[in-house]
Amino acid sequence: MKLIYYLICLSVICISCKNKIDKSADSNRNILINVGSIIFNMGEYDYPTSGYIRYFTEGDSCFFAQHNRRTNVINVYNYQSGDKIKEIHLPVSLPSNDVYVHNQDTILTCTKSNPAHVFMFLPQTGDVIDILVNIKEESGCVQQFPHFFPDGVTLLNEKFYVTCSRLGEYPDKMKKSTDRPPLLELDFNQKKYQFLSGYPELYVHNNMATLHYWEPLLTSNPLRNELIVAFKASPEIKVISGVDFSEKWINIKSLFTDSIPLPFTLKGRDYFSDEDSYYNFAQNSHYDRIMYDPWRRIYYRLFGIGLNDNSLKKDILLQYKKQFSVMILDENLNKLDEAMLEKGYDNFYCFVTPKGLHILRKSKNEDKAVYDIFAYKPQI
């Protein structure tokens, strides 16, 4: 029976499949037009990849904020000029690893302890609101910790929703998809929380070979009152109602791979090995960030194309050499198009404005952060 089960799982996750880049005319259509760039002038102690970024508006003004993990300071920039206009210093008592900047008045941060503390810091008054999240590991369940970076927080119906993840070294404890909830609801008004939802079924039977595949991606659609949760090892996207938390799955595949080859291993894999875990992630493809564009009422979903080159030496930085495509989805999450991005972009740092999708251009110059702006041009 064990052999039969093993063979079934092998067929489900298509271990023998290889990453395939579709070089047909459909995959090379010019649907994402580079319409310019925006430059943010970094301060003396700042650099373009220092931490969490966010674009937000207040009245008629537009801002770009970035957290500097080294100094634990929020740098606020005028979006139009690219100049830094403000520094928000976080209290030394607050953790500096995971920081989410909602706006100049509301900042979230959290610990990775058990129980976990999720803090809301209000710079105008200096107040700090703390929600203590009891992360139990019960029979059949695995601890999941709040995770903000790079795209793990959204606000819907006056509540914050945060992605949760943990290393995948306990697949034997995951009997069903809801044993590892990928989402945490935080109600700071009531100082309450609850874990929500579950992973795709694929995750129940596979340890993903690397910790990266366990990190969910999150966005929301306020116009439809929906939470959108995506997963790196699966083309499946979960749509959760903000009214009653009812769920539905939508499967959206990339043009550039048939499947993601994942080794079937129950346990015992070294998740901290640079020569194993990160190498596997670099060589194979993954689904990445999903972002909602409320001005065009579309979604962008990034897809990282595996290097698929066994001649490459094992290196923790190899994963950053992946090339990315961008899938365009309508409000119903129907796939409209997909386009390959040129090499040289950092997929961790991207955001959406009325001008379009902004993606950080890789550069050795740490004095300026250059974001190229891409506008979607539908093909008729």
Coordinates of C-alpha atoms in Angstrom, one line a residue:
M1 CA 0.0 0.0 0.0
K2 CA 2.9 2.4 0.8
L3 CA 4.3 1.8 -2.6
I4 CA 1.0 2.5 -4.3
Y5 CA 0.6 5.7 -2.3
Y6 CA 4.1 6.8 -3.1
L7 CA 3.5 6.2 -6.9
I8 CA 0.3 8.2 -6.8
C9 CA 1.9 11.1 -5.2
L10 CA 4.7 11.0 -7.7
S11 CA 2.2 11.3 -10.5
V12 CA 0.3 14.1 -8.8
I13 CA 3.2 16.4 -8.4
C14 CA 5.0 15.4 -11.7
I15 CA 8.4 15.0 -10.3
S16 CA 9.8 14.0 -13.7
C17 CA 8.6 17.2 -15.3
K18 CA 11.2 19.8 -16.3
N19 CA 10.8 23.6 -16.4
K20 CA 9.8 24.6 -19.9
I21 CA 10.1 28.1 -21.3
D22 CA 7.5 28.8 -24.0
K23 CA 9.2 30.8 -26.7
S24 CA 6.1 31.0 -28.9
A25 CA 4.7 34.3 -30.1
D26 CA 2.1 34.3 -27.4
S27 CA 4.7 34.4 -24.7
N28 CA 6.6 37.3 -26.2
R29 CA 3.8 39.7 -27.0
N30 CA 4.5 43.3 -25.9
I31 CA 1.7 43.6 -23.3
L32 CA 3.7 45.2 -20.5
I33 CA 5.0 48.6 -21.7
N34 CA 7.9 50.3 -19.9
V35 CA 6.5 53.8 -19.5
G36 CA 9.3 55.3 -17.5
S37 CA 10.9 55.1 -14.1
I38 CA 10.9 56.7 -10.7
I39 CA 14.0 57.4 -8.6
F40 CA 14.1 57.5 -4.8
N41 CA 17.2 59.2 -3.4
M42 CA 18.5 57.1 -0.5
G43 CA 19.9 58.6 2.6
E44 CA 23.4 58.1 3.9
Y45 CA 22.5 55.0 5.9
D46 CA 19.8 53.7 3.5
Y47 CA 19.9 51.4 0.5
P48 CA 17.3 50.1 -2.0
T49 CA 16.9 46.6 -0.6
S50 CA 16.9 47.6 3.1
G51 CA 13.4 46.2 4.0
Y52 CA 9.7 46.4 3.6
I53 CA 8.3 48.9 1.1
R54 CA 4.9 50.4 0.6
Y55 CA 3.1 53.0 -1.6
F56 CA 0.2 54.9 0.0
T57 CA -1.8 58.1 -0.4
E58 CA -3.0 60.6 2.1
G59 CA -5.4 63.1 0.7
D60 CA -3.9 64.3 -2.6
S61 CA -0.4 63.4 -1.7
C62 CA 1.4 60.2 -2.6
F63 CA 4.2 58.6 -0.6
F64 CA 6.7 55.7 -0.8
A65 CA 7.9 54.3 2.5
Q66 CA 10.7 51.8 3.2
H67 CA 11.9 50.2 6.4
N68 CA 15.6 50.1 7.1
R69 CA 16.3 46.9 9.1
R70 CA 19.8 48.1 10.1
T71 CA 18.6 51.3 11.8
N72 CA 15.0 50.3 12.5
V73 CA 13.8 53.6 10.9
I74 CA 10.9 54.1 8.5
N75 CA 12.0 56.4 5.6
V76 CA 9.1 58.3 4.0
Y77 CA 9.6 59.7 0.5
N78 CA 7.6 62.1 -1.6
Y79 CA 6.6 59.9 -4.5
Q80 CA 6.6 62.6 -7.1
S81 CA 10.1 64.1 -6.3
G82 CA 11.7 60.9 -5.0
D83 CA 13.2 62.9 -2.0
K84 CA 13.1 61.7 1.6
I85 CA 10.8 63.9 3.6
K86 CA 10.5 62.2 6.9
E87 CA 12.1 59.6 9.2
I88 CA 10.0 57.6 11.7
H89 CA 12.1 56.0 14.4
L90 CA 10.6 52.9 15.9
P91 CA 10.9 52.4 19.7
V92 CA 13.9 50.3 20.6
S93 CA 11.4 48.0 22.4
L94 CA 9.9 46.9 19.1
P95 CA 11.4 44.2 16.9
S96 CA 13.1 45.3 13.7
N97 CA 12.9 42.1 11.6
D98 CA 9.4 42.2 10.2
V99 CA 7.9 45.7 9.8
Y100 CA 4.8 46.7 7.8
V101 CA 4.1 50.4 7.1
H102 CA 0.4 51.0 6.5
N103 CA 0.9 54.7 6.4
Q104 CA 2.6 57.5 8.4
D105 CA 0.2 56.9 11.3
T106 CA 0.1 53.1 11.5
I107 CA 3.0 50.7 11.6
L108 CA 2.9 46.9 12.4
T109 CA 5.8 44.8 13.7
C110 CA 6.0 41.3 15.2
T111 CA 8.2 38.8 17.0
K112 CA 8.9 35.2 15.9
S113 CA 8.6 33.9 19.5
N114 CA 5.9 31.6 20.9
P115 CA 3.7 33.2 21.9
A116 CA 4.2 35.8 19.2
H117 CA 3.6 39.5 19.8
V118 CA 2.1 41.6 17.0
F119 CA 2.4 45.3 17.7
M120 CA 0.6 48.3 16.2
F121 CA 2.7 51.4 16.6
L122 CA 1.0 54.8 16.3
P123 CA 3.8 57.4 15.7
Q124 CA 1.5 60.4 16.2
T125 CA 0.9 59.5 19.8
G126 CA 3.7 57.0 20.5
D127 CA 1.1 54.4 21.6
V128 CA 1.7 50.7 21.1
I129 CA -1.1 48.2 20.9
D130 CA 0.0 44.6 21.5
I131 CA -1.9 41.4 20.5
L132 CA -0.5 38.2 22.0
V133 CA -0.8 35.4 19.5
N134 CA -0.7 31.9 21.2
I135 CA 1.0 29.7 18.6
K136 CA 0.2 26.2 19.8
E137 CA 1.5 23.0 18.2
E138 CA -1.2 20.6 18.9
S139 CA -1.6 17.0 17.6
G140 CA -1.8 17.1 13.8
C141 CA -0.9 20.8 13.6
V142 CA 2.3 22.7 13.0
Q143 CA 3.2 26.1 14.4
Q144 CA 2.8 29.0 12.0
F145 CA 4.4 32.4 12.7
P146 CA 3.3 35.8 11.3
H147 CA 5.4 36.8 8.3
F148 CA 5.2 40.4 6.8
F149 CA 8.0 40.6 4.1
P150 CA 7.8 41.0 1.2
D151 CA 4.0 41.0 0.7
G152 CA 2.2 39.5 3.6
V153 CA -0.1 42.1 5.1
T154 CA -3.4 43.6 3.9
L155 CA -6.3 45.6 5.5
L156 CA -9.9 44.6 4.9
N157 CA -13.0 45.6 6.8
E158 CA -10.9 47.4 9.5
K159 CA -8.9 44.2 10.2
F160 CA -5.4 43.3 9.3
Y161 CA -4.6 40.0 7.7
V162 CA -1.1 38.6 7.8
T163 CA 0.4 35.6 6.2
C164 CA 1.9 32.8 8.4
S165 CA 4.6 30.3 7.6
R166 CA 7.3 28.1 9.0
L167 CA 9.9 25.8 7.7
G168 CA 8.5 22.7 6.2
E169 CA 10.4 20.1 8.3
Y170 CA 7.2 18.5 9.8
P171 CA 5.2 17.2 6.8
D172 CA 4.4 14.0 8.8
K173 CA 2.3 16.2 11.2
M174 CA 0.2 17.7 8.3
K175 CA -2.7 15.3 7.7
K176 CA -5.0 17.8 6.0
S177 CA -4.5 21.2 4.4
T178 CA -6.0 23.2 7.4
D179 CA -3.3 21.7 9.7
R180 CA -1.1 24.6 8.7
P181 CA -3.2 27.8 8.5
P182 CA -1.5 30.3 6.1
L183 CA -3.5 33.4 7.3
L184 CA -3.9 35.3 10.6
E185 CA -6.7 37.8 11.2
L186 CA -5.8 40.6 13.6
D187 CA -8.5 42.8 15.2
F188 CA -6.7 45.6 17.0
N189 CA -9.9 47.2 18.1
Q190 CA -11.0 44.1 20.0
K191 CA -7.4 42.8 20.6
K192 CA -8.5 39.5 19.1
Y193 CA -7.0 37.2 16.5
Q194 CA -7.8 34.0 14.7
F195 CA -6.0 31.7 12.3
L196 CA -7.7 31.0 8.9
S197 CA -7.8 28.7 6.0
G198 CA -5.3 26.1 4.7
Y199 CA -2.7 25.2 2.1
P200 CA -3.4 23.5 -1.2
E201 CA -3.7 19.7 -1.0
L202 CA -0.3 19.4 -2.7
Y203 CA 1.4 20.6 0.5
V204 CA -0.1 17.8 2.6
H205 CA 2.0 15.2 0.7
N206 CA 5.3 17.0 0.1
N207 CA 7.9 18.8 2.2
M208 CA 8.6 21.2 -0.7
A209 CA 12.3 20.6 -0.5
T210 CA 12.9 24.2 0.6
L211 CA 11.5 26.7 3.1
H212 CA 10.7 29.3 0.4
Y213 CA 7.8 27.2 -1.0
W214 CA 6.0 27.4 2.4
E215 CA 5.7 31.2 2.3
P216 CA 2.2 32.3 1.2
L217 CA 1.5 35.5 -0.7
L218 CA -1.4 37.8 0.0
T219 CA -3.4 40.7 -1.4
S220 CA -7.0 41.9 -1.1
N221 CA -9.7 43.3 -3.3
P222 CA -11.7 45.9 -1.2
L223 CA -14.2 46.5 -4.1
R224 CA -15.3 42.8 -4.0
N225 CA -14.5 42.3 -0.3
E226 CA -12.2 39.4 -0.9
L227 CA -8.8 38.1 0.3
I228 CA -6.6 36.5 -2.2
V229 CA -4.0 34.0 -1.0
A230 CA -1.4 32.4 -3.4
F231 CA 1.2 29.8 -2.9
K232 CA 4.7 29.4 -4.4
A233 CA 4.6 25.7 -5.2
S234 CA 1.1 25.7 -6.7
P235 CA -0.8 27.5 -9.5
E236 CA -3.8 27.4 -7.2
I237 CA -5.1 30.7 -5.8
K238 CA -7.6 30.8 -2.9
V239 CA -10.3 33.4 -2.8
I240 CA -11.7 34.1 0.6
S241 CA -14.9 36.1 1.2
G242 CA -14.4 39.0 3.7
V243 CA -18.1 38.5 4.7
D244 CA -18.4 34.8 5.8
F245 CA -14.9 33.5 5.0
S246 CA -16.3 31.1 2.4
E247 CA -13.5 29.9 0.0
K248 CA -13.0 28.9 -3.5
W249 CA -9.9 27.7 -5.5
I250 CA -8.9 29.0 -8.9
N251 CA -6.1 27.3 -10.8
I252 CA -4.0 29.6 -13.0
K253 CA -0.8 28.2 -14.7
S254 CA 2.1 30.0 -16.1
L255 CA 3.1 29.7 -19.8
F256 CA 6.6 29.0 -18.7
T257 CA 6.3 25.7 -17.0
D258 CA 4.1 22.6 -17.0
S259 CA 4.6 21.9 -13.3
I260 CA 7.1 22.5 -10.5
P261 CA 9.2 19.4 -9.9
L262 CA 9.3 18.7 -6.2
P263 CA 11.1 15.7 -4.6
F264 CA 8.8 13.5 -2.6
T265 CA 10.4 13.2 0.8
L266 CA 8.5 12.7 4.0
K267 CA 11.1 14.1 6.5
G268 CA 14.7 14.4 7.4
R269 CA 15.7 17.0 4.9
D270 CA 18.1 19.7 6.0
Y271 CA 16.3 23.0 5.6
F272 CA 19.2 25.1 6.6
S273 CA 21.6 23.7 4.0
D274 CA 22.6 26.3 1.4
E275 CA 23.8 23.4 -0.9
D276 CA 20.4 21.7 -0.8
S277 CA 17.4 23.8 0.0
Y278 CA 18.3 27.0 -1.7
Y279 CA 19.8 25.2 -4.7
N280 CA 16.6 23.3 -5.3
F281 CA 14.6 26.6 -5.2
A282 CA 17.0 28.2 -7.7
Q283 CA 16.9 25.4 -10.1
N284 CA 13.1 25.0 -10.1
S285 CA 10.3 27.4 -10.9
H286 CA 8.0 29.0 -8.4
Y287 CA 4.8 31.2 -8.3
D288 CA 5.5 34.5 -6.6
R289 CA 3.8 37.7 -5.5
I290 CA 0.2 38.6 -6.4
M291 CA -0.8 42.3 -6.4
Y292 CA -4.1 43.9 -7.0
D293 CA -4.3 47.1 -9.2
P294 CA -7.5 48.9 -8.1
W295 CA -7.1 51.5 -10.8
R296 CA -7.3 49.0 -13.7
R297 CA -9.1 46.3 -11.7
I298 CA -6.6 43.6 -12.6
Y299 CA -4.1 41.5 -10.7
Y300 CA -0.4 41.0 -11.4
R301 CA 1.2 37.7 -10.5
L302 CA 4.9 37.1 -10.8
F303 CA 6.4 33.8 -11.8
G304 CA 10.0 32.8 -11.2
I305 CA 11.5 30.6 -13.9
G306 CA 13.9 27.9 -12.6
L307 CA 17.5 28.1 -13.9
N308 CA 17.4 24.3 -14.7
D309 CA 21.2 24.2 -15.2
N310 CA 22.9 21.4 -13.2
S311 CA 26.3 22.8 -14.2
L312 CA 25.9 25.7 -11.8
K313 CA 27.6 25.5 -8.5
K314 CA 25.6 25.5 -5.3
D315 CA 25.3 29.0 -3.9
I316 CA 22.8 30.6 -1.6
L317 CA 22.7 33.6 -4.0
L318 CA 21.9 31.5 -7.0
Q319 CA 18.1 32.0 -6.5
Y320 CA 18.5 35.7 -7.3
K321 CA 19.5 34.9 -10.9
K322 CA 16.0 33.7 -11.8
Q323 CA 14.1 35.5 -14.6
F324 CA 10.5 36.4 -14.0
S325 CA 7.3 36.7 -16.0
V326 CA 4.2 38.6 -15.1
M327 CA 0.7 37.1 -15.4
I328 CA -2.2 39.5 -15.9
L329 CA -5.5 38.4 -14.3
D330 CA -8.9 40.1 -14.4
E331 CA -11.1 40.7 -11.3
N332 CA -12.5 37.2 -11.6
L333 CA -8.9 35.9 -11.7
N334 CA -9.2 34.8 -15.3
K335 CA -5.9 34.9 -17.0
L336 CA -5.7 37.7 -19.6
D337 CA -2.0 37.6 -20.6
E338 CA 1.5 36.8 -19.5
A339 CA 4.8 38.5 -20.4
M340 CA 8.4 37.8 -19.7
L341 CA 10.4 40.5 -17.9
E342 CA 13.9 41.3 -18.9
K343 CA 16.7 40.2 -16.6
G344 CA 17.9 42.6 -14.0
Y345 CA 14.9 43.1 -11.7
D346 CA 14.4 42.4 -8.0
N347 CA 11.0 40.8 -7.6
F348 CA 11.0 41.3 -3.8
Y349 CA 10.6 45.1 -4.4
C350 CA 7.6 46.0 -6.4
F351 CA 4.4 48.0 -5.9
V352 CA 1.4 49.4 -7.8
T353 CA 0.3 53.0 -8.4
P354 CA -2.1 54.7 -10.8
K355 CA 0.9 54.7 -13.3
G356 CA 1.2 50.9 -13.2
L357 CA 3.4 48.2 -11.9
H358 CA 6.8 49.3 -10.4
I359 CA 9.7 46.9 -10.1
L360 CA 13.1 47.7 -8.6
R361 CA 16.0 47.6 -11.1
K362 CA 19.0 45.8 -9.8
S363 CA 22.0 48.1 -9.4
K364 CA 25.3 48.3 -7.4
N365 CA 24.5 52.0 -6.8
E366 CA 23.0 52.1 -3.3
D367 CA 22.4 55.9 -3.4
K368 CA 19.4 55.6 -5.6
A369 CA 16.5 53.2 -5.9
V370 CA 15.3 53.0 -9.5
Y371 CA 11.9 51.5 -10.2
D372 CA 10.8 50.9 -13.7
I373 CA 7.1 51.4 -14.4
F374 CA 5.1 48.9 -16.5
A375 CA 1.7 49.6 -17.9
Y376 CA -0.6 46.8 -19.1
K377 CA -1.5 47.1 -22.8
P378 CA -4.3 44.6 -23.7
Q379 CA -3.8 42.9 -27.1
I380 CA -6.8 42.9 -29.4

